Amino acid sequence: MTQHQSAQTMKPATAAKKLGVYLDATPDEFRAGAVSRAELNALQTDPPEWLRDLRRDGPHPRPVVAAKLGVSISGLARGGVTEALTTEQIEALKTENPEWLQKERATQAEVRKEAVRIKEAQAEKAARADATDQRD
């Protein structure tokens, strides 16, 4: 018996998120209908000009803006950045380096350090448990 596989589709918002672009900046035809998994794969492997332009120049969605600035999405909100920013605006913010950005970058660095510390502690605990199991 053969199975008929239907094409998986997703909403344009989901596809835009997976592509790392701001949905409102995408062309109308992209926002108009569902995007199949095959179409998404094609966009990722051979992006059209509009997608290359969006990825390069923006406007970028908040997760991309946060990553480019080295802060969390919450840090963006605390800094008053609630809208999509272009690459030019992000670079201007980096150059200006306002106090909120400095503070949020420091906070993010502490979060990363703590995550590494926890991971190392868990690995050490697991290694001790393995050593104990091997002796038994």
PDB file of C-alpha atoms in Angstrom:
ATOM      1  CA  MET A   1       0.000   0.000   0.000  1.00  0.00           C
ATOM      2  CA  THR A   2       1.445   3.387  -0.986  1.00  0.00           C
ATOM      3  CA  GLN A   3       1.014   6.423   1.184  1.00  0.00           C
ATOM      4  CA  HIS A   4       0.137   9.692  -0.410  1.00  0.00           C
ATOM      5  CA  GLN A   5       2.117  12.454   1.249  1.00  0.00           C
ATOM      6  CA  SER A   6       0.540  15.882   1.267  1.00  0.00           C
ATOM      7  CA  ALA A   7       2.734  18.949   1.079  1.00  0.00           C
ATOM      8  CA  GLN A   8       3.295  20.561   4.455  1.00  0.00           C
ATOM      9  CA  THR A   9       2.546  24.245   4.419  1.00  0.00           C
ATOM     10  CA  MET A  10       3.022  27.047   6.878  1.00  0.00           C
ATOM     11  CA  LYS A  11       1.720  30.538   7.340  1.00  0.00           C
ATOM     12  CA  PRO A  12       3.814  33.330   5.837  1.00  0.00           C
ATOM     13  CA  ALA A  13       4.606  34.578   9.364  1.00  0.00           C
ATOM     14  CA  THR A  14       6.138  31.212  10.258  1.00  0.00           C
ATOM     15  CA  ALA A  15       8.113  31.092   7.021  1.00  0.00           C
ATOM     16  CA  ALA A  16       9.384  34.655   7.569  1.00  0.00           C
ATOM     17  CA  LYS A  17      10.479  33.718  11.083  1.00  0.00           C
ATOM     18  CA  LYS A  18      12.345  30.664   9.770  1.00  0.00           C
ATOM     19  CA  LEU A  19      13.994  32.833   7.111  1.00  0.00           C
ATOM     20  CA  GLY A  20      14.930  35.484   9.691  1.00  0.00           C
ATOM     21  CA  VAL A  21      13.137  38.339   7.926  1.00  0.00           C
ATOM     22  CA  TYR A  22      10.519  40.884   8.935  1.00  0.00           C
ATOM     23  CA  LEU A  23       7.170  39.756   7.518  1.00  0.00           C
ATOM     24  CA  ASP A  24       5.850  43.259   6.773  1.00  0.00           C
ATOM     25  CA  ALA A  25       8.873  43.919   4.547  1.00  0.00           C
ATOM     26  CA  THR A  26       8.331  40.827   2.392  1.00  0.00           C
ATOM     27  CA  PRO A  27       6.632  41.076  -1.022  1.00  0.00           C
ATOM     28  CA  ASP A  28       2.831  40.845  -1.206  1.00  0.00           C
ATOM     29  CA  GLU A  29       2.946  37.508  -3.025  1.00  0.00           C
ATOM     30  CA  PHE A  30       4.934  36.003  -0.131  1.00  0.00           C
ATOM     31  CA  ARG A  31       2.398  37.272   2.423  1.00  0.00           C
ATOM     32  CA  ALA A  32      -0.592  36.264   0.307  1.00  0.00           C
ATOM     33  CA  GLY A  33      -0.624  32.511   0.795  1.00  0.00           C
ATOM     34  CA  ALA A  34       0.793  29.486   2.513  1.00  0.00           C
ATOM     35  CA  VAL A  35       4.416  28.516   1.987  1.00  0.00           C
ATOM     36  CA  SER A  36       5.211  24.847   1.419  1.00  0.00           C
ATOM     37  CA  ARG A  37       8.194  23.137   2.985  1.00  0.00           C
ATOM     38  CA  ALA A  38       9.674  22.739  -0.529  1.00  0.00           C
ATOM     39  CA  GLU A  39       9.241  26.470  -1.229  1.00  0.00           C
ATOM     40  CA  LEU A  40      10.900  27.321   2.098  1.00  0.00           C
ATOM     41  CA  ASN A  41      13.821  25.017   1.306  1.00  0.00           C
ATOM     42  CA  ALA A  42      14.157  26.632  -2.129  1.00  0.00           C
ATOM     43  CA  LEU A  43      14.162  30.105  -0.565  1.00  0.00           C
ATOM     44  CA  GLN A  44      16.862  29.033   1.884  1.00  0.00           C
ATOM     45  CA  THR A  45      19.134  27.348  -0.654  1.00  0.00           C
ATOM     46  CA  ASP A  46      18.740  29.862  -3.488  1.00  0.00           C
ATOM     47  CA  PRO A  47      17.324  33.096  -2.048  1.00  0.00           C
ATOM     48  CA  PRO A  48      15.749  35.532  -4.517  1.00  0.00           C
ATOM     49  CA  GLU A  49      16.996  39.107  -4.680  1.00  0.00           C
ATOM     50  CA  TRP A  50      14.287  40.457  -2.342  1.00  0.00           C
ATOM     51  CA  LEU A  51      15.301  37.967   0.352  1.00  0.00           C
ATOM     52  CA  ARG A  52      19.024  38.729  -0.015  1.00  0.00           C
ATOM     53  CA  ASP A  53      18.221  42.460   0.222  1.00  0.00           C
ATOM     54  CA  LEU A  54      16.103  41.979   3.352  1.00  0.00           C
ATOM     55  CA  ARG A  55      18.745  39.881   5.058  1.00  0.00           C
ATOM     56  CA  ARG A  56      21.447  42.404   4.201  1.00  0.00           C
ATOM     57  CA  ASP A  57      19.664  45.741   4.684  1.00  0.00           C
ATOM     58  CA  GLY A  58      16.556  44.977   6.749  1.00  0.00           C
ATOM     59  CA  PRO A  59      14.292  45.938   8.259  1.00  0.00           C
ATOM     60  CA  HIS A  60      15.157  43.091  10.606  1.00  0.00           C
ATOM     61  CA  PRO A  61      12.813  41.396  13.108  1.00  0.00           C
ATOM     62  CA  ARG A  62      13.522  41.835  16.814  1.00  0.00           C
ATOM     63  CA  PRO A  63      15.379  38.520  17.290  1.00  0.00           C
ATOM     64  CA  VAL A  64      17.812  39.488  14.518  1.00  0.00           C
ATOM     65  CA  VAL A  65      18.192  43.035  15.875  1.00  0.00           C
ATOM     66  CA  ALA A  66      18.871  41.647  19.354  1.00  0.00           C
ATOM     67  CA  ALA A  67      21.474  39.223  18.014  1.00  0.00           C
ATOM     68  CA  LYS A  68      23.222  41.927  15.970  1.00  0.00           C
ATOM     69  CA  LEU A  69      23.370  44.183  19.043  1.00  0.00           C
ATOM     70  CA  GLY A  70      24.410  41.386  21.401  1.00  0.00           C
ATOM     71  CA  VAL A  71      21.430  41.784  23.733  1.00  0.00           C
ATOM     72  CA  SER A  72      18.242  39.889  24.548  1.00  0.00           C
ATOM     73  CA  ILE A  73      14.854  40.671  23.051  1.00  0.00           C
ATOM     74  CA  SER A  74      13.758  41.802  26.522  1.00  0.00           C
ATOM     75  CA  GLY A  75      16.796  44.077  26.609  1.00  0.00           C
ATOM     76  CA  LEU A  76      15.640  45.688  23.372  1.00  0.00           C
ATOM     77  CA  ALA A  77      12.254  46.386  24.927  1.00  0.00           C
ATOM     78  CA  ARG A  78      13.862  47.835  28.066  1.00  0.00           C
ATOM     79  CA  GLY A  79      15.956  50.038  25.781  1.00  0.00           C
ATOM     80  CA  GLY A  80      12.813  51.288  24.039  1.00  0.00           C
ATOM     81  CA  VAL A  81      13.422  49.448  20.750  1.00  0.00           C
ATOM     82  CA  THR A  82      10.057  47.965  19.821  1.00  0.00           C
ATOM     83  CA  GLU A  83      10.127  48.186  16.034  1.00  0.00           C
ATOM     84  CA  ALA A  84      12.089  46.467  13.296  1.00  0.00           C
ATOM     85  CA  LEU A  85      15.376  48.216  12.507  1.00  0.00           C
ATOM     86  CA  THR A  86      17.417  48.417   9.345  1.00  0.00           C
ATOM     87  CA  THR A  87      21.084  47.439   9.245  1.00  0.00           C
ATOM     88  CA  GLU A  88      21.944  51.142   9.019  1.00  0.00           C
ATOM     89  CA  GLN A  89      19.945  51.907  12.187  1.00  0.00           C
ATOM     90  CA  ILE A  90      21.582  49.000  14.014  1.00  0.00           C
ATOM     91  CA  GLU A  91      25.048  50.215  13.022  1.00  0.00           C
ATOM     92  CA  ALA A  92      24.136  53.752  14.178  1.00  0.00           C
ATOM     93  CA  LEU A  93      23.063  52.347  17.557  1.00  0.00           C
ATOM     94  CA  LYS A  94      26.335  50.434  17.854  1.00  0.00           C
ATOM     95  CA  THR A  95      28.305  53.578  17.050  1.00  0.00           C
ATOM     96  CA  GLU A  96      26.260  55.724  19.444  1.00  0.00           C
ATOM     97  CA  ASN A  97      26.515  52.978  22.124  1.00  0.00           C
ATOM     98  CA  PRO A  98      23.902  54.458  24.480  1.00  0.00           C
ATOM     99  CA  GLU A  99      23.976  53.633  28.173  1.00  0.00           C
ATOM    100  CA  TRP A 100      21.052  51.187  27.931  1.00  0.00           C
ATOM    101  CA  LEU A 101      22.913  49.214  25.232  1.00  0.00           C
ATOM    102  CA  GLN A 102      26.069  49.023  27.332  1.00  0.00           C
ATOM    103  CA  LYS A 103      24.044  47.836  30.334  1.00  0.00           C
ATOM    104  CA  GLU A 104      22.114  45.227  28.316  1.00  0.00           C
ATOM    105  CA  ARG A 105      25.296  43.899  26.716  1.00  0.00           C
ATOM    106  CA  ALA A 106      26.845  43.518  30.171  1.00  0.00           C
ATOM    107  CA  THR A 107      23.704  41.746  31.390  1.00  0.00           C
ATOM    108  CA  GLN A 108      23.763  39.408  28.387  1.00  0.00           C
ATOM    109  CA  ALA A 109      27.445  38.626  29.003  1.00  0.00           C
ATOM    110  CA  GLU A 110      26.623  37.690  32.616  1.00  0.00           C
ATOM    111  CA  VAL A 111      23.763  35.468  31.452  1.00  0.00           C
ATOM    112  CA  ARG A 112      26.096  33.678  29.041  1.00  0.00           C
ATOM    113  CA  LYS A 113      28.739  33.196  31.759  1.00  0.00           C
ATOM    114  CA  GLU A 114      26.129  31.767  34.120  1.00  0.00           C
ATOM    115  CA  ALA A 115      24.838  29.402  31.420  1.00  0.00           C
ATOM    116  CA  VAL A 116      28.389  28.119  30.854  1.00  0.00           C
ATOM    117  CA  ARG A 117      28.920  27.710  34.606  1.00  0.00           C
ATOM    118  CA  ILE A 118      25.685  25.714  34.954  1.00  0.00           C
ATOM    119  CA  LYS A 119      26.527  23.529  31.962  1.00  0.00           C
ATOM    120  CA  GLU A 120      29.980  22.781  33.364  1.00  0.00           C
ATOM    121  CA  ALA A 121      28.522  21.991  36.799  1.00  0.00           C
ATOM    122  CA  GLN A 122      25.989  19.617  35.227  1.00  0.00           C
ATOM    123  CA  ALA A 123      28.713  17.901  33.193  1.00  0.00           C
ATOM    124  CA  GLU A 124      30.855  17.512  36.317  1.00  0.00           C
ATOM    125  CA  LYS A 125      27.908  16.067  38.235  1.00  0.00           C
ATOM    126  CA  ALA A 126      27.156  13.640  35.385  1.00  0.00           C
ATOM    127  CA  ALA A 127      30.826  12.575  35.256  1.00  0.00           C
ATOM    128  CA  ARG A 128      30.808  11.899  39.007  1.00  0.00           C
ATOM    129  CA  ALA A 129      27.596   9.882  38.643  1.00  0.00           C
ATOM    130  CA  ASP A 130      29.132   7.852  35.796  1.00  0.00           C
ATOM    131  CA  ALA A 131      32.251   7.188  37.858  1.00  0.00           C
ATOM    132  CA  THR A 132      30.104   6.045  40.795  1.00  0.00           C
ATOM    133  CA  ASP A 133      28.034   3.762  38.518  1.00  0.00           C
ATOM    134  CA  GLN A 134      31.177   2.190  37.059  1.00  0.00           C
ATOM    135  CA  ARG A 135      32.548   1.377  40.527  1.00  0.00           C
ATOM    136  CA  ASP A 136      29.338  -0.376  41.551  1.00  0.00           C
TER     137      ASP A 136
END
